[in-house]
């Protein structure tokens, strides 16, 4: 984990992280040549668990290889520990920073091209096929590692160009199985090395469940003896109990607050209810469709709880999560359209690329006339043309016009059936009180037209927004009446839970902590915004392992998140306040090129 970052006195940047014991898989292979089957099984199992955790948070490693996997034998006394290292080239498929905390919208999620290492690159990375990069990309690299552990050689060998071409185009050879390795490991490895990502396991949890069938009998401990001593002489010391001065300070510095997810504390009862509903849908215990409604005041943690459930079902392979958000000022990334675009990594992409990606992923042949029509229709709905624009015929070779709600409903139904075949869906409807009547009609149509597909609809709604909008309240009531529904009120945190939230964020002095607890009144967003405001304003001072807050920053009269934002706006200089209000009026989803053209069209004085 990252603990701190900054620059030294001479300007050199640094990143402080946890120190781990052990040695890379590459070093172990050089020392031992061959690892015992039990060690190989444990290594693959633990790496799959780590990948499942990362993928559920839409992080793709992108450069998995033996030198990025560390093994710690724990002297054979404790079970072997495996660590996945170096996510410096990771693909971030979503923005992990909450703009409500940092006060600004950051750049789009990173999609690095040209990274990785030739011997472990998936075909879609070599082809720069960005829409197809996802969890199966890392599984391909892990398949390469498994092949090498089984066969004592890499999948393909030769020059760099030869290796890249082979990984891109050639079928992998079968692995060589040593005595004691189950026969089923060979087809498992072949599936991990499938050329097309949708022919591999879709989720790391799926691969881990299949891998569990090959689990060795007995305790998974490993004492590598003399070879371990040889590696120690190369620079790794034996484990020694930490002394008082060796114990690390368990805290995160203020500068890294914006880079970590908001902690989730408490909510044990609510989480138990959510898990129970998920299990009922997965096990087909009752209706195939269920609706969960999380209601509460703004900032109380509804979306964080929904996010936690989406991560949980993905990490364990229970459901395929989709997030459909709704805003006061709609954007192309809103609703089910945005959810499906994000699922296929197609946000912001042109219609031609959308068609090409869907043709590949849905495996539509050149002679499948109906399939190509569905692709053209889906691409047209996902990326509708501008007014008056007809658009050229794309790779599907079809022209389609979506001019009727029933047609749009059929397209969404077809897309849902292809998202993750054979797996239930978890559809998060974020801020559903902002959704239109057309959206509610579409949800009812899905409920009607997909009667046997297991789907959990999970909606978050602000209680005060519903109270102020009778029409939104009535729309939600009708949706609840149409589906089997559980409505869950999300209350503010109690004082102890708020303290735990703050302590898991930053070690504040008792005085600052109590002020944050008092002012937040159990609203976690308010508490976190307050800490971020203190950190961003340079008001934190580290003293004796705790952060104190400058006395002038401890005041303030805001009692809501809106009031806190108003206090922060007051600190903006008068010359910039108009720009801040203009940015708020434009909303969060603004095309930079469109904004530039708009500014150029204004009189010079207004541009200034």
Coordinates of C-alpha atoms in Angstrom, one line a residue:
X1 CA 0.0 0.0 0.0
X2 CA 1.1 3.5 -0.7
X3 CA 1.8 5.4 2.6
X4 CA 3.1 8.8 1.5
X5 CA 4.6 10.7 -1.5
X6 CA 6.5 13.9 -2.0
X7 CA 9.9 15.2 -2.9
X8 CA 13.2 15.3 -1.1
X9 CA 15.2 18.4 -0.4
X10 CA 16.9 18.1 -3.8
X11 CA 13.6 17.8 -5.6
X12 CA 13.7 14.0 -6.2
X13 CA 10.2 12.5 -6.1
X14 CA 9.6 9.6 -3.7
X15 CA 6.8 7.1 -3.0
X16 CA 6.7 5.4 0.4
X17 CA 5.1 1.9 0.5
X18 CA 4.9 -1.1 2.8
X19 CA 8.1 -3.2 3.0
X20 CA 7.6 -6.9 2.3
X21 CA 9.7 -9.9 2.9
X22 CA 10.4 -12.6 0.4
X23 CA 11.8 -12.8 -3.1
X24 CA 10.4 -12.6 -6.6
X25 CA 9.1 -15.7 -8.5
X26 CA 11.8 -15.0 -11.0
X27 CA 14.5 -15.3 -8.3
X28 CA 13.0 -18.4 -6.9
X29 CA 12.9 -20.0 -10.4
X30 CA 16.6 -19.2 -11.0
X31 CA 17.5 -20.7 -7.7
X32 CA 15.3 -23.8 -7.8
X33 CA 14.6 -24.4 -11.5
X34 CA 11.3 -26.2 -10.5
X35 CA 8.8 -25.4 -7.7
X36 CA 6.9 -28.1 -5.9
X37 CA 3.3 -28.6 -7.2
X38 CA 1.8 -27.5 -3.9
X39 CA 3.8 -24.2 -4.2
X40 CA 2.6 -23.7 -7.8
X41 CA -1.0 -24.3 -6.8
X42 CA -0.8 -21.9 -3.9
X43 CA 0.9 -19.2 -6.0
X44 CA -1.7 -19.3 -8.7
X45 CA -4.6 -19.4 -6.2
X46 CA -3.3 -16.4 -4.2
X47 CA -2.6 -14.4 -7.4
X48 CA -6.1 -15.1 -8.6
X49 CA -7.5 -13.8 -5.3
X50 CA -5.5 -10.6 -5.6
X51 CA -6.6 -10.1 -9.2
X52 CA -10.2 -10.7 -8.3
X53 CA -9.9 -7.9 -5.7
X54 CA -8.3 -5.5 -8.1
X55 CA -10.6 -6.3 -11.0
X56 CA -13.7 -5.8 -8.8
X57 CA -12.4 -2.2 -8.4
X58 CA -11.9 -2.0 -12.2
X59 CA -8.1 -2.1 -12.0
X60 CA -6.2 -4.2 -14.6
X61 CA -2.6 -4.9 -13.7
X62 CA -1.4 -5.0 -17.3
X63 CA 2.2 -6.2 -16.6
X64 CA 1.9 -9.4 -14.7
X65 CA 5.1 -11.5 -14.9
X66 CA 7.4 -13.5 -12.6
X67 CA 9.4 -10.5 -11.4
X68 CA 6.2 -8.8 -10.3
X69 CA 5.1 -11.7 -8.0
X70 CA 6.8 -12.1 -4.7
X71 CA 6.9 -15.3 -2.6
X72 CA 7.5 -15.4 1.1
X73 CA 7.9 -18.9 2.5
X74 CA 7.5 -17.7 6.1
X75 CA 10.3 -20.1 7.0
X76 CA 7.9 -23.0 6.5
X77 CA 6.3 -22.3 9.8
X78 CA 3.3 -20.4 8.4
X79 CA 1.5 -20.9 5.1
X80 CA 3.3 -19.5 2.0
X81 CA 2.4 -15.9 1.2
X82 CA 2.2 -14.5 -2.3
X83 CA 2.1 -10.8 -3.3
X84 CA 1.3 -9.1 -6.6
X85 CA 3.7 -6.1 -7.1
X86 CA 4.2 -3.1 -9.4
X87 CA 0.9 -1.7 -10.7
X88 CA 2.7 1.2 -12.2
X89 CA 1.3 0.3 -15.7
X90 CA -2.2 -0.6 -14.4
X91 CA -5.2 0.2 -16.5
X92 CA -7.7 2.1 -14.5
X93 CA -11.1 1.4 -16.1
X94 CA -12.9 3.9 -13.8
X95 CA -12.2 7.1 -11.9
X96 CA -11.4 6.1 -8.3
X97 CA -11.4 9.6 -6.9
X98 CA -14.6 11.1 -5.5
X99 CA -14.8 14.6 -6.9
X100 CA -17.0 15.6 -4.0
X101 CA -13.9 15.2 -1.8
X102 CA -11.1 16.7 -3.9
X103 CA -13.2 19.5 -5.3
X104 CA -12.3 19.0 -8.9
X105 CA -12.9 16.5 -11.7
X106 CA -9.7 14.7 -12.6
X107 CA -8.5 13.4 -15.9
X108 CA -10.1 10.4 -17.6
X109 CA -9.0 7.0 -16.3
X110 CA -5.6 5.9 -17.5
X111 CA -5.4 3.5 -20.5
X112 CA -1.7 3.0 -21.1
X113 CA -0.7 1.7 -24.5
X114 CA 2.7 0.2 -25.3
X115 CA 3.4 -1.0 -21.7
X116 CA 3.9 -4.5 -20.5
X117 CA 6.5 -7.1 -21.2
X118 CA 6.6 -9.1 -24.5
X119 CA 6.6 -12.6 -23.1
X120 CA 3.5 -12.0 -21.0
X121 CA 1.4 -9.6 -23.2
X122 CA -2.1 -10.7 -24.1
X123 CA -3.1 -10.5 -27.8
X124 CA -5.5 -7.6 -27.2
X125 CA -2.6 -5.6 -25.6
X126 CA -0.4 -6.3 -28.6
X127 CA -3.1 -5.2 -31.0
X128 CA -3.9 -2.1 -28.9
X129 CA -7.5 -3.2 -28.8
X130 CA -8.4 -1.0 -25.8
X131 CA -12.1 -2.0 -25.6
X132 CA -11.1 -5.7 -25.1
X133 CA -8.7 -5.0 -22.2
X134 CA -10.2 -6.3 -19.0
X135 CA -9.9 -9.1 -16.4
X136 CA -9.1 -11.8 -19.0
X137 CA -6.1 -9.7 -20.0
X138 CA -4.4 -10.4 -16.7
X139 CA -5.6 -14.0 -16.8
X140 CA -3.7 -14.5 -20.0
X141 CA -0.4 -13.2 -18.4
X142 CA -1.0 -15.5 -15.4
X143 CA -1.6 -18.4 -17.9
X144 CA 1.8 -17.6 -19.3
X145 CA 3.3 -17.8 -15.9
X146 CA 1.6 -21.1 -15.1
X147 CA 2.8 -22.6 -18.4
X148 CA 6.4 -21.7 -17.5
X149 CA 6.0 -23.2 -14.0
X150 CA 4.7 -26.4 -15.5
X151 CA 7.0 -26.7 -18.5
X152 CA 10.1 -24.9 -17.3
X153 CA 10.0 -22.8 -20.5
X154 CA 8.1 -19.8 -21.7
X155 CA 5.1 -20.2 -24.0
X156 CA 6.9 -18.8 -27.0
X157 CA 10.6 -18.1 -27.5
X158 CA 12.6 -16.2 -30.0
X159 CA 13.3 -12.5 -30.7
X160 CA 11.0 -9.8 -29.3
X161 CA 9.2 -9.5 -32.6
X162 CA 8.8 -13.2 -33.0
X163 CA 7.4 -13.5 -29.4
X164 CA 4.9 -10.7 -30.0
X165 CA 3.7 -12.2 -33.3
X166 CA 3.3 -15.6 -31.7
X167 CA 1.3 -14.3 -28.7
X168 CA -0.9 -12.4 -31.1
X169 CA -1.5 -15.0 -33.8
X170 CA -0.3 -18.5 -32.9
X171 CA -2.1 -21.2 -30.8
X172 CA -0.2 -22.0 -27.6
X173 CA 1.5 -25.4 -27.3
X174 CA 0.2 -27.7 -24.6
X175 CA 2.0 -27.5 -21.3
X176 CA 4.2 -30.4 -20.0
X177 CA 2.8 -31.8 -16.8
X178 CA 5.2 -33.2 -14.2
X179 CA 4.4 -36.2 -12.1
X180 CA 1.8 -35.4 -9.5
X181 CA 0.2 -32.6 -11.4
X182 CA -3.5 -33.3 -12.2
X183 CA -4.4 -33.8 -15.8
X184 CA -7.1 -31.1 -15.8
X185 CA -4.4 -28.5 -15.3
X186 CA -3.5 -28.7 -19.0
X187 CA -6.9 -27.7 -20.4
X188 CA -7.2 -25.1 -17.6
X189 CA -3.9 -23.5 -18.8
X190 CA -5.0 -23.6 -22.4
X191 CA -8.2 -21.8 -21.5
X192 CA -6.2 -19.1 -19.8
X193 CA -4.1 -18.7 -23.0
X194 CA -7.1 -18.4 -25.4
X195 CA -6.4 -15.8 -28.1
X196 CA -9.8 -14.1 -27.6
X197 CA -10.4 -12.7 -24.2
X198 CA -14.1 -13.8 -24.2
X199 CA -12.9 -17.4 -24.6
X200 CA -10.9 -17.2 -21.3
X201 CA -12.5 -17.0 -17.9
X202 CA -14.4 -13.8 -17.7
X203 CA -13.7 -13.2 -14.0
X204 CA -10.7 -14.1 -11.9
X205 CA -13.2 -15.7 -9.4
X206 CA -14.3 -18.1 -12.2
X207 CA -10.7 -19.2 -12.8
X208 CA -10.1 -19.5 -9.0
X209 CA -13.2 -21.7 -8.6
X210 CA -12.0 -24.0 -11.4
X211 CA -8.4 -24.0 -10.1
X212 CA -9.7 -25.2 -6.7
X213 CA -10.4 -28.6 -8.2
X214 CA -6.6 -29.2 -8.4
X215 CA -5.9 -28.2 -4.7
X216 CA -3.2 -30.5 -3.2
X217 CA -4.0 -32.5 -0.1
X218 CA -2.5 -31.4 3.1
X219 CA -1.0 -28.2 4.6
X220 CA 0.4 -25.7 2.1
X221 CA 3.7 -24.9 3.9
X222 CA 7.1 -24.6 2.2
X223 CA 10.6 -24.7 3.6
X224 CA 13.0 -24.4 0.7
X225 CA 16.1 -25.1 2.9
X226 CA 19.5 -24.7 1.2
X227 CA 18.2 -22.9 -1.9
X228 CA 16.5 -20.4 0.4
X229 CA 19.8 -19.8 2.2
X230 CA 21.5 -19.2 -1.2
X231 CA 18.9 -16.5 -2.0
X232 CA 19.4 -15.0 1.4
X233 CA 23.1 -14.5 0.7
X234 CA 22.0 -12.6 -2.4
X235 CA 20.5 -9.9 -0.1
X236 CA 17.4 -11.1 1.6
X237 CA 17.7 -11.4 5.4
X238 CA 15.9 -13.9 7.5
X239 CA 12.8 -12.9 9.3
X240 CA 13.4 -11.3 12.6
X241 CA 10.8 -10.2 15.2
X242 CA 10.4 -6.4 14.8
X243 CA 11.7 -4.3 17.6
X244 CA 9.9 -1.2 19.0
X245 CA 11.7 1.1 16.5
X246 CA 10.9 -1.2 13.6
X247 CA 7.1 -1.0 13.9
X248 CA 5.8 1.1 11.0
X249 CA 3.5 4.1 11.6
X250 CA 0.1 3.0 10.3
X251 CA -1.2 6.1 8.7
X252 CA -1.6 7.8 5.3
X253 CA -0.2 11.3 4.7
X254 CA -2.6 14.1 3.7
X255 CA -1.4 14.2 0.1
X256 CA -2.5 10.7 -0.6
X257 CA -6.0 11.1 0.7
X258 CA -7.4 11.7 -2.7
X259 CA -5.8 8.6 -4.2
X260 CA -7.5 6.0 -1.9
X261 CA -11.2 4.9 -1.8
X262 CA -13.4 6.2 0.9
X263 CA -13.4 3.7 3.8
X264 CA -16.6 1.9 4.7
X265 CA -17.2 1.4 8.4
X266 CA -20.1 0.0 10.2
X267 CA -23.2 -0.9 8.2
X268 CA -23.1 -4.5 9.3
X269 CA -26.8 -4.9 9.4
X270 CA -27.3 -3.2 6.0
X271 CA -24.5 -5.3 4.4
X272 CA -26.1 -8.5 5.8
X273 CA -29.5 -7.5 4.2
X274 CA -27.7 -6.8 0.8
X275 CA -25.9 -10.1 0.9
X276 CA -29.1 -11.9 1.7
X277 CA -30.9 -10.4 -1.3
X278 CA -27.9 -11.2 -3.6
X279 CA -28.0 -14.8 -2.5
X280 CA -31.7 -15.1 -3.2
X281 CA -31.2 -13.8 -6.7
X282 CA -28.2 -16.0 -7.4
X283 CA -29.9 -19.1 -6.0
X284 CA -33.1 -18.3 -7.9
X285 CA -34.9 -18.4 -4.5
X286 CA -38.1 -16.7 -5.5
X287 CA -38.6 -14.0 -8.3
X288 CA -35.8 -13.6 -10.8
X289 CA -35.9 -9.9 -10.4
X290 CA -35.6 -8.0 -7.1
X291 CA -35.3 -4.3 -6.3
X292 CA -33.2 -2.9 -3.5
X293 CA -33.8 0.8 -2.6
X294 CA -31.2 2.5 -0.4
X295 CA -32.7 5.8 0.9
X296 CA -31.2 8.4 3.1
X297 CA -30.0 12.0 3.2
X298 CA -27.3 13.3 1.0
X299 CA -23.8 12.1 1.9
X300 CA -25.0 9.5 4.4
X301 CA -23.2 6.7 2.4
X302 CA -25.8 5.2 0.1
X303 CA -23.6 5.1 -2.9
X304 CA -20.6 3.9 -0.9
X305 CA -22.7 0.9 0.3
X306 CA -23.9 0.2 -3.3
X307 CA -20.3 0.4 -4.5
X308 CA -19.3 -2.1 -1.9
X309 CA -21.9 -4.5 -3.0
X310 CA -20.9 -4.2 -6.7
X311 CA -17.3 -4.9 -5.7
X312 CA -18.3 -7.8 -3.6
X313 CA -20.4 -9.6 -6.2
X314 CA -17.6 -9.1 -8.9
X315 CA -14.8 -10.2 -6.6
X316 CA -16.6 -13.4 -5.8
X317 CA -18.0 -13.9 -9.3
X318 CA -21.6 -13.9 -8.1
X319 CA -22.9 -11.2 -10.5
X320 CA -21.8 -8.9 -13.2
X321 CA -22.2 -5.3 -11.9
X322 CA -23.4 -2.4 -14.0
X323 CA -23.7 1.2 -12.8
X324 CA -26.2 3.5 -14.3
X325 CA -26.0 7.0 -12.8
X326 CA -28.5 9.8 -13.2
X327 CA -27.8 13.5 -12.9
X328 CA -29.8 16.8 -12.9
X329 CA -28.0 17.7 -16.1
X330 CA -28.0 14.5 -18.2
X331 CA -24.9 13.4 -20.1
X332 CA -24.1 10.7 -22.7
X333 CA -22.6 8.6 -19.9
X334 CA -25.8 8.5 -17.9
X335 CA -28.3 5.7 -17.4
X336 CA -28.2 2.3 -18.9
X337 CA -26.5 3.6 -22.0
X338 CA -23.5 4.8 -20.0
X339 CA -23.5 1.5 -18.0
X340 CA -23.2 -0.6 -21.1
X341 CA -20.6 1.6 -22.7
X342 CA -18.5 1.4 -19.5
X343 CA -19.0 -2.4 -19.4
X344 CA -17.3 -2.7 -22.8
X345 CA -14.7 0.1 -22.2
X346 CA -16.4 2.2 -25.0
X347 CA -17.1 5.5 -23.2
X348 CA -16.3 8.4 -25.5
X349 CA -15.6 6.1 -28.5
X350 CA -16.9 6.7 -32.0
X351 CA -19.8 4.6 -33.4
X352 CA -17.5 2.8 -35.8
X353 CA -15.3 1.5 -33.0
X354 CA -18.4 0.6 -31.0
X355 CA -19.6 -1.5 -33.9
X356 CA -16.3 -3.2 -34.4
X357 CA -15.9 -4.0 -30.7
X358 CA -19.4 -5.5 -30.4
X359 CA -18.9 -7.6 -33.6
X360 CA -15.8 -9.1 -32.0
X361 CA -17.2 -9.6 -28.5
X362 CA -20.5 -11.0 -29.6
X363 CA -18.8 -13.1 -32.2
X364 CA -21.0 -12.1 -35.1
X365 CA -20.0 -13.6 -38.4
X366 CA -20.0 -11.9 -41.8
X367 CA -23.0 -14.0 -42.8
X368 CA -25.0 -13.4 -39.7
X369 CA -27.4 -10.8 -41.0
X370 CA -29.6 -10.6 -37.9
X371 CA -26.5 -10.4 -35.6
X372 CA -25.1 -7.5 -37.7
X373 CA -28.4 -5.7 -37.5
X374 CA -28.4 -6.0 -33.7
X375 CA -24.9 -4.7 -33.6
X376 CA -25.7 -1.7 -35.8
X377 CA -28.9 -1.0 -33.7
X378 CA -27.0 -1.2 -30.4
X379 CA -24.2 1.1 -31.6
X380 CA -26.8 3.6 -32.9
X381 CA -28.5 3.6 -29.5
X382 CA -25.2 3.7 -27.5
X383 CA -23.9 6.6 -29.7
X384 CA -26.9 8.4 -31.2
X385 CA -26.1 10.8 -34.1
X386 CA -26.3 14.6 -33.6
X387 CA -29.5 16.3 -34.9
X388 CA -29.5 16.2 -38.7
X389 CA -26.7 13.7 -38.9
X390 CA -27.2 10.5 -40.8
X391 CA -23.8 8.9 -40.3
X392 CA -21.9 6.5 -42.5
X393 CA -22.5 2.8 -42.5
X394 CA -20.2 1.2 -40.0
X395 CA -18.3 -2.2 -39.9
X396 CA -21.6 -4.0 -39.3
X397 CA -22.7 -3.0 -42.8
X398 CA -26.2 -1.9 -41.7
X399 CA -27.9 1.4 -41.3
X400 CA -30.4 1.6 -38.3
X401 CA -32.6 4.3 -36.9
X402 CA -33.8 4.1 -33.3
X403 CA -37.0 6.1 -33.4
X404 CA -39.3 4.3 -31.1
X405 CA -39.1 3.5 -27.3
X406 CA -40.1 -0.1 -27.9
X407 CA -37.1 -0.4 -30.2
X408 CA -34.8 1.1 -27.6
X409 CA -36.2 -1.4 -25.0
X410 CA -35.5 -4.3 -27.3
X411 CA -31.9 -3.1 -27.8
X412 CA -31.3 -2.8 -24.1
X413 CA -32.8 -6.3 -23.6
X414 CA -30.4 -7.7 -26.2
X415 CA -27.4 -6.0 -24.7
X416 CA -28.2 -7.2 -21.2
X417 CA -28.3 -10.8 -22.6
X418 CA -24.7 -10.4 -23.8
X419 CA -23.1 -8.6 -20.9
X420 CA -22.1 -11.8 -19.0
X421 CA -24.0 -14.9 -20.3
X422 CA -25.0 -17.3 -17.7
X423 CA -24.4 -14.9 -14.8
X424 CA -26.9 -12.8 -12.9
X425 CA -26.7 -9.0 -13.3
X426 CA -26.4 -6.4 -10.5
X427 CA -27.7 -3.1 -12.0
X428 CA -27.0 -0.1 -9.7
X429 CA -29.4 2.8 -10.4
X430 CA -27.5 5.7 -8.8
X431 CA -29.7 8.7 -7.8
X432 CA -32.8 7.2 -9.3
X433 CA -34.8 10.1 -8.1
X434 CA -33.3 12.0 -11.0
X435 CA -34.3 9.4 -13.6
X436 CA -37.0 10.3 -16.1
X437 CA -40.3 8.6 -16.7
X438 CA -38.8 7.1 -19.8
X439 CA -36.1 5.4 -17.7
X440 CA -38.7 3.9 -15.4
X441 CA -40.7 2.7 -18.4
X442 CA -37.5 1.0 -19.7
X443 CA -36.9 -0.7 -16.4
X444 CA -40.4 -2.1 -16.3
X445 CA -39.9 -3.3 -19.9
X446 CA -36.8 -5.2 -18.9
X447 CA -38.7 -6.7 -16.0
X448 CA -41.4 -7.8 -18.4
X449 CA -39.2 -9.0 -21.3
X450 CA -36.5 -10.9 -19.4
X451 CA -38.6 -12.9 -17.0
X452 CA -36.1 -15.6 -16.4
X453 CA -32.8 -13.7 -16.3
X454 CA -31.7 -13.2 -12.7
X455 CA -31.3 -9.4 -12.1
X456 CA -30.8 -7.4 -9.0
X457 CA -31.8 -3.8 -9.5
X458 CA -30.2 -1.6 -6.7
X459 CA -31.4 2.0 -6.5
X460 CA -30.0 4.8 -4.4
X461 CA -32.2 7.8 -3.7
X462 CA -31.9 11.0 -1.6
X463 CA -34.7 11.2 0.9
X464 CA -34.9 15.0 0.8
X465 CA -35.0 15.0 -3.0
X466 CA -37.9 12.6 -2.9
X467 CA -39.7 14.7 -0.3
X468 CA -39.4 17.7 -2.5
X469 CA -40.5 16.0 -5.7
X470 CA -43.9 14.2 -5.6
X471 CA -43.5 13.0 -9.2
X472 CA -40.2 11.3 -8.5
X473 CA -41.7 9.8 -5.4
X474 CA -44.6 8.4 -7.4
X475 CA -42.4 7.0 -10.1
X476 CA -40.3 5.2 -7.6
X477 CA -43.4 3.9 -5.8
X478 CA -44.7 2.4 -9.1
X479 CA -41.4 0.7 -9.8
X480 CA -41.3 -0.7 -6.3
X481 CA -44.9 -2.1 -6.9
X482 CA -43.8 -3.7 -10.1
X483 CA -40.9 -5.7 -8.6
X484 CA -40.2 -7.6 -5.4
X485 CA -38.7 -4.8 -3.4
X486 CA -36.7 -4.2 -0.2
X487 CA -36.5 -0.6 0.9
X488 CA -33.6 0.1 3.3
X489 CA -33.2 3.4 5.2
X490 CA -29.5 4.4 5.6
X491 CA -29.2 6.4 8.8
X492 CA -26.3 8.6 9.9
X493 CA -23.4 6.9 11.6
X494 CA -23.2 6.9 15.4
X495 CA -20.3 8.8 17.1
X496 CA -18.2 5.7 17.5
X497 CA -18.6 4.7 13.9
X498 CA -17.7 8.3 12.8
X499 CA -14.6 8.1 14.9
X500 CA -13.6 4.8 13.2
X501 CA -14.2 6.4 9.8
X502 CA -11.9 9.3 10.7
X503 CA -9.3 7.1 12.2
X504 CA -9.2 4.9 9.1
X505 CA -8.7 8.0 7.0
X506 CA -6.1 10.0 8.9
X507 CA -4.7 9.9 12.5
X508 CA -6.1 13.2 13.9
X509 CA -5.4 14.6 17.3
X510 CA -8.2 14.0 19.8
X511 CA -9.3 17.6 19.6
X512 CA -9.6 17.7 15.8
X513 CA -11.3 14.3 15.8
X514 CA -14.0 15.4 18.2
X515 CA -14.6 18.6 16.3
X516 CA -15.1 16.6 13.1
X517 CA -17.4 14.1 14.9
X518 CA -19.5 17.0 16.3
X519 CA -19.8 18.9 13.1
X520 CA -20.6 15.9 10.8
X521 CA -23.5 14.7 12.9
X522 CA -22.9 11.2 11.6
X523 CA -22.8 12.2 7.9
X524 CA -19.7 10.4 6.5
X525 CA -19.4 12.6 3.4
X526 CA -19.4 15.7 5.5
X527 CA -16.7 14.2 7.9
X528 CA -14.5 13.3 4.9
X529 CA -15.0 16.6 3.1
X530 CA -13.9 18.4 6.3
X531 CA -10.7 16.4 6.6
X532 CA -10.0 16.9 2.9
X533 CA -10.6 20.6 3.3
X534 CA -8.1 20.8 6.2
X535 CA -5.6 18.8 4.2
X536 CA -6.1 20.7 1.0
X537 CA -5.9 24.0 2.7
X538 CA -2.5 23.2 4.3
X539 CA -4.0 23.3 7.8
X540 CA -2.7 19.9 9.1
X541 CA 0.5 19.6 11.2
X542 CA 2.1 16.2 12.1
X543 CA 3.0 16.1 15.7
X544 CA 3.9 12.9 17.5
X545 CA 2.3 10.7 14.9
X546 CA -1.0 12.6 15.0
X547 CA -2.3 15.4 12.8
X548 CA -3.4 18.6 14.5
X549 CA -5.4 21.3 12.7
X550 CA -4.6 25.0 12.7
X551 CA -6.9 26.8 15.1
X552 CA -8.2 29.2 12.4
X553 CA -9.4 26.2 10.4
X554 CA -11.3 24.6 13.3
X555 CA -14.1 27.1 13.1
X556 CA -16.9 27.2 10.6
X557 CA -20.7 27.1 10.9
X558 CA -21.6 24.7 8.0
X559 CA -23.8 21.8 9.1
X560 CA -24.4 20.2 5.7
X561 CA -22.2 19.2 2.8
X562 CA -23.7 22.1 0.7
X563 CA -22.8 24.5 3.5
X564 CA -19.3 23.2 3.7
X565 CA -18.9 23.7 -0.1
X566 CA -20.1 27.3 0.4
X567 CA -17.4 27.9 3.0
X568 CA -14.8 26.6 0.6
X569 CA -16.1 28.8 -2.2
X570 CA -15.7 31.8 0.0
X571 CA -12.0 31.2 0.1
X572 CA -11.8 31.6 -3.7
X573 CA -10.6 35.0 -4.7
X574 CA -13.1 37.4 -6.2
X575 CA -11.6 37.3 -9.6
X576 CA -12.1 33.6 -9.8
X577 CA -15.5 33.2 -8.2
X578 CA -17.4 33.9 -11.4
X579 CA -15.4 31.1 -13.1
X580 CA -16.3 28.7 -10.3
X581 CA -20.0 29.5 -10.6
X582 CA -19.8 29.1 -14.4
X583 CA -18.1 25.7 -14.0
X584 CA -20.9 24.6 -11.6
X585 CA -23.5 25.7 -14.1
X586 CA -21.8 23.7 -16.9
X587 CA -21.8 20.5 -14.8
X588 CA -19.2 17.8 -14.6
X589 CA -19.4 16.3 -18.1
X590 CA -18.0 18.9 -20.5
X591 CA -16.3 18.2 -23.7
X592 CA -13.1 20.2 -23.7
X593 CA -13.2 20.9 -27.5
X594 CA -16.8 22.1 -27.3
X595 CA -15.8 24.3 -24.4
X596 CA -12.9 25.8 -26.3
X597 CA -15.1 26.6 -29.3
X598 CA -17.6 28.2 -27.0
X599 CA -15.0 30.4 -25.4
X600 CA -13.5 31.4 -28.7
X601 CA -17.0 32.6 -29.8
X602 CA -17.3 35.0 -26.9
X603 CA -16.2 38.6 -27.0
X604 CA -12.6 39.0 -25.8
X605 CA -13.6 40.7 -22.6
X606 CA -15.8 37.8 -21.6
X607 CA -13.1 35.3 -22.4
X608 CA -10.8 37.1 -19.9

